Short mmCIF file of C-alpha atoms and ligand atoms in Angstrom, two decimals:
data_model
loop_
_atom_site.label_atom_id
_atom_site.label_comp_id
_atom_site.label_asym_id
_atom_site.label_seq_id
_atom_site.Cartn_x
_atom_site.Cartn_y
_atom_site.Cartn_z
CA UNK E 32 71.28 130.79 212.31
CA UNK E 33 71.37 127.42 214.47
CA UNK E 34 71.75 127.10 218.04
CA UNK E 35 73.60 123.90 218.61
CA UNK E 36 73.59 121.56 221.46
CA UNK E 37 76.43 121.87 224.18
CA UNK E 38 78.40 118.85 224.89
CA UNK E 39 78.60 117.97 228.76
CA UNK E 40 81.33 116.73 231.11
CA UNK E 41 82.11 113.05 230.28
CA UNK E 42 81.60 113.58 226.55
CA UNK E 43 84.80 112.29 225.12
CA UNK E 44 84.71 114.89 222.37
CA UNK E 45 85.85 117.51 225.18
CA UNK E 46 89.15 115.64 225.81
CA UNK E 47 90.16 115.94 221.96
CA UNK E 48 92.55 118.26 220.64
CA UNK E 49 91.09 120.60 218.00
CA UNK E 50 92.79 121.16 214.46
CA UNK E 51 93.83 124.46 212.95
CA UNK E 52 91.41 126.25 210.41
CA UNK E 53 93.43 126.05 207.21
CA UNK E 54 91.04 128.43 205.31
CA UNK E 55 88.19 130.87 206.46
CA UNK E 56 85.49 129.48 204.08
CA UNK E 57 82.14 130.46 203.75
CA UNK E 58 81.27 127.13 205.81
CA UNK E 59 83.69 128.10 208.49
CA UNK E 60 82.01 131.50 208.72
CA UNK E 61 78.58 129.99 209.08
CA UNK E 62 79.78 127.83 211.73
CA UNK E 63 81.18 130.89 213.77
CA UNK E 64 77.67 132.70 213.48
CA UNK E 65 76.31 129.60 214.83
CA UNK E 66 78.77 129.13 217.55
CA UNK E 67 78.11 132.76 218.76
CA UNK E 68 74.41 132.25 218.62
CA UNK E 69 74.82 129.25 220.72
CA UNK E 70 76.80 131.11 223.23
CA UNK E 71 74.23 134.01 223.60
CA UNK E 72 71.48 131.44 223.76
CA UNK E 73 73.15 129.99 226.91
CA UNK E 74 74.22 133.12 228.25
CA UNK E 75 77.89 132.09 228.36
CA UNK E 76 81.05 134.41 228.38
CA UNK E 77 82.94 131.94 225.89
CA UNK E 78 82.33 128.76 223.81
CA UNK E 79 84.85 126.84 222.12
CA UNK E 80 84.14 124.59 218.84
CA UNK E 81 84.91 121.33 220.74
CA UNK E 82 81.90 122.11 223.07
CA UNK E 83 79.45 121.84 220.21
CA UNK E 84 81.32 118.87 218.89
CA UNK E 85 83.43 120.51 216.36
CA UNK E 86 87.11 119.78 216.49
CA UNK E 87 88.23 123.00 214.91
CA UNK E 88 90.29 125.74 216.87
CA UNK E 89 87.59 128.21 216.82
CA UNK E 90 86.20 130.14 219.95
CA UNK E 91 83.58 132.78 220.62
CA UNK E 92 83.95 135.36 223.46
CA UNK E 93 81.56 137.84 224.79
CA UNK E 94 82.91 141.33 225.32
CA UNK E 95 81.37 144.50 226.48
CA UNK E 96 81.27 145.49 223.02
CA UNK E 97 79.49 142.28 221.72
CA UNK E 98 80.52 138.95 220.71
CA UNK E 99 83.77 137.97 218.82
CA UNK E 100 85.30 135.18 217.36
CA UNK E 101 88.82 133.94 217.28
CA UNK E 102 89.88 131.47 214.83
CA UNK E 103 93.39 129.85 215.76
CA UNK E 104 94.23 131.81 218.84
CA UNK E 105 97.45 131.62 220.06
CA UNK E 106 98.61 132.96 223.21
CA UNK E 107 102.03 134.03 223.08
CA UNK E 108 102.33 136.00 226.26
CA UNK E 109 101.24 135.29 229.63
CA UNK E 110 101.67 137.71 232.89
CA UNK E 111 103.53 136.27 235.84
CA UNK E 112 101.34 137.74 238.14
CA UNK E 113 98.42 135.12 238.60
CA UNK E 114 94.89 135.52 239.89
CA UNK E 115 92.48 133.14 241.57
CA UNK E 116 88.80 133.43 240.31
CA UNK E 117 85.84 131.27 240.45
CA UNK E 118 85.06 129.87 236.87
CA UNK E 119 81.99 128.19 235.18
CA UNK E 120 81.79 126.40 232.19
CA UNK E 121 78.92 125.86 229.84
CA UNK E 122 79.99 122.18 229.67
CA UNK E 123 79.84 121.75 233.58
CA UNK E 124 76.35 123.18 234.23
CA UNK E 125 76.02 124.66 237.80
CA UNK E 126 79.75 123.80 238.77
CA UNK E 127 82.19 126.81 239.84
CA UNK E 128 85.68 125.89 240.73
CA UNK E 129 88.48 128.39 241.87
CA UNK E 130 91.09 128.49 239.51
CA UNK E 131 94.55 130.01 239.15
CA UNK E 132 95.45 131.61 235.75
CA UNK E 133 97.90 134.48 234.77
CA UNK E 134 96.12 137.88 235.08
CA UNK E 135 96.83 139.07 231.57
CA UNK E 136 97.56 137.71 228.15
CA UNK E 137 98.58 138.54 224.79
CA UNK E 138 97.32 136.42 221.66
CA UNK E 139 96.93 136.70 218.10
CA UNK E 140 94.30 135.08 216.03
CA UNK E 141 91.89 135.31 212.88
CA UNK E 142 88.70 137.22 213.34
CA UNK E 143 85.31 135.87 211.86
CA UNK E 144 86.15 137.26 208.55
CA UNK E 145 89.69 135.76 208.40
CA UNK E 146 91.50 138.76 209.37
CA UNK E 147 94.67 138.61 211.38
CA UNK E 148 93.93 140.27 214.76
CA UNK E 149 96.16 141.00 218.15
CA UNK E 150 94.58 140.70 221.35
CA UNK E 151 95.76 142.03 224.73
CA UNK E 152 93.28 141.19 227.44
CA UNK E 153 93.50 141.19 231.26
CA UNK E 154 90.91 140.59 234.15
CA UNK E 155 87.68 138.52 233.12
CA UNK E 156 88.61 138.81 229.23
CA UNK E 157 91.91 137.33 229.80
CA UNK E 158 90.25 134.58 231.93
CA UNK E 159 87.79 133.64 229.24
CA UNK E 160 90.33 133.65 226.39
CA UNK E 161 92.60 131.00 228.52
CA UNK E 162 89.60 129.09 229.51
CA UNK E 163 88.61 128.89 225.91
CA UNK E 164 91.87 128.09 224.33
CA UNK E 165 92.44 125.19 227.21
CA UNK E 166 89.30 123.75 225.65
CA UNK E 167 90.92 123.78 222.10
CA UNK E 168 93.46 121.31 223.54
CA UNK E 169 91.00 119.22 225.60
CA UNK E 170 91.81 120.88 228.78
CA UNK E 171 88.54 121.23 231.07
CA UNK E 172 88.29 123.23 234.42
CA UNK E 173 88.26 119.75 236.18
CA UNK E 174 91.69 119.19 234.94
CA UNK E 175 92.84 122.41 236.71
CA UNK E 176 91.94 121.50 240.15
CA UNK E 177 92.71 118.50 242.80
CA UNK E 178 91.73 115.07 242.57
CA UNK E 179 89.09 115.49 245.56
CA UNK E 180 87.31 118.12 243.58
CA UNK E 181 87.09 116.30 240.49
CA UNK E 182 85.59 113.33 242.47
CA UNK E 183 82.98 115.87 243.66
CA UNK E 184 82.27 116.95 240.39
CA UNK E 185 81.73 112.97 239.23
CA UNK E 186 79.36 112.48 242.21
CA UNK E 187 77.30 115.68 241.31
CA UNK E 188 76.95 114.46 237.65
CA UNK E 189 75.50 111.30 238.72
CA UNK E 190 72.85 112.60 240.95
ZN1 ZN T 182 84.32 125.80 228.99
#
């Protein structure tokens, strides 16, 4: 297994939209294993393919039962209730931002072997899934906060 390099804020690949995976081939499965390995190595709660420069709709999420892979994840239901939590991102080292998101979500995806799965998540797990799915659409935590905070992030990046 290979630990890949995590792309950091400012890398244009992070702003790109990822493409659907049409077939879960051996190559895709191998990439999924590397994605999990990279997430574990960096002690992340989640990691999206675009964060390692691969523009495919694949995310890895760390759960209490171990890591799972979601291929082509689609969030089809979000709770009306929203919660604010501090969020970090492996692409924004040492930066934590308070972000408002729906408390729970329902999603569907393919697992690492290509089998269709249904996900019902709340709390931290719901948050991680939303954060990672945002990555697949090129949306970063910095896009979720106001301009002032964004300028502060840029400043921290320079120094
Ligand atoms: Zn992230």
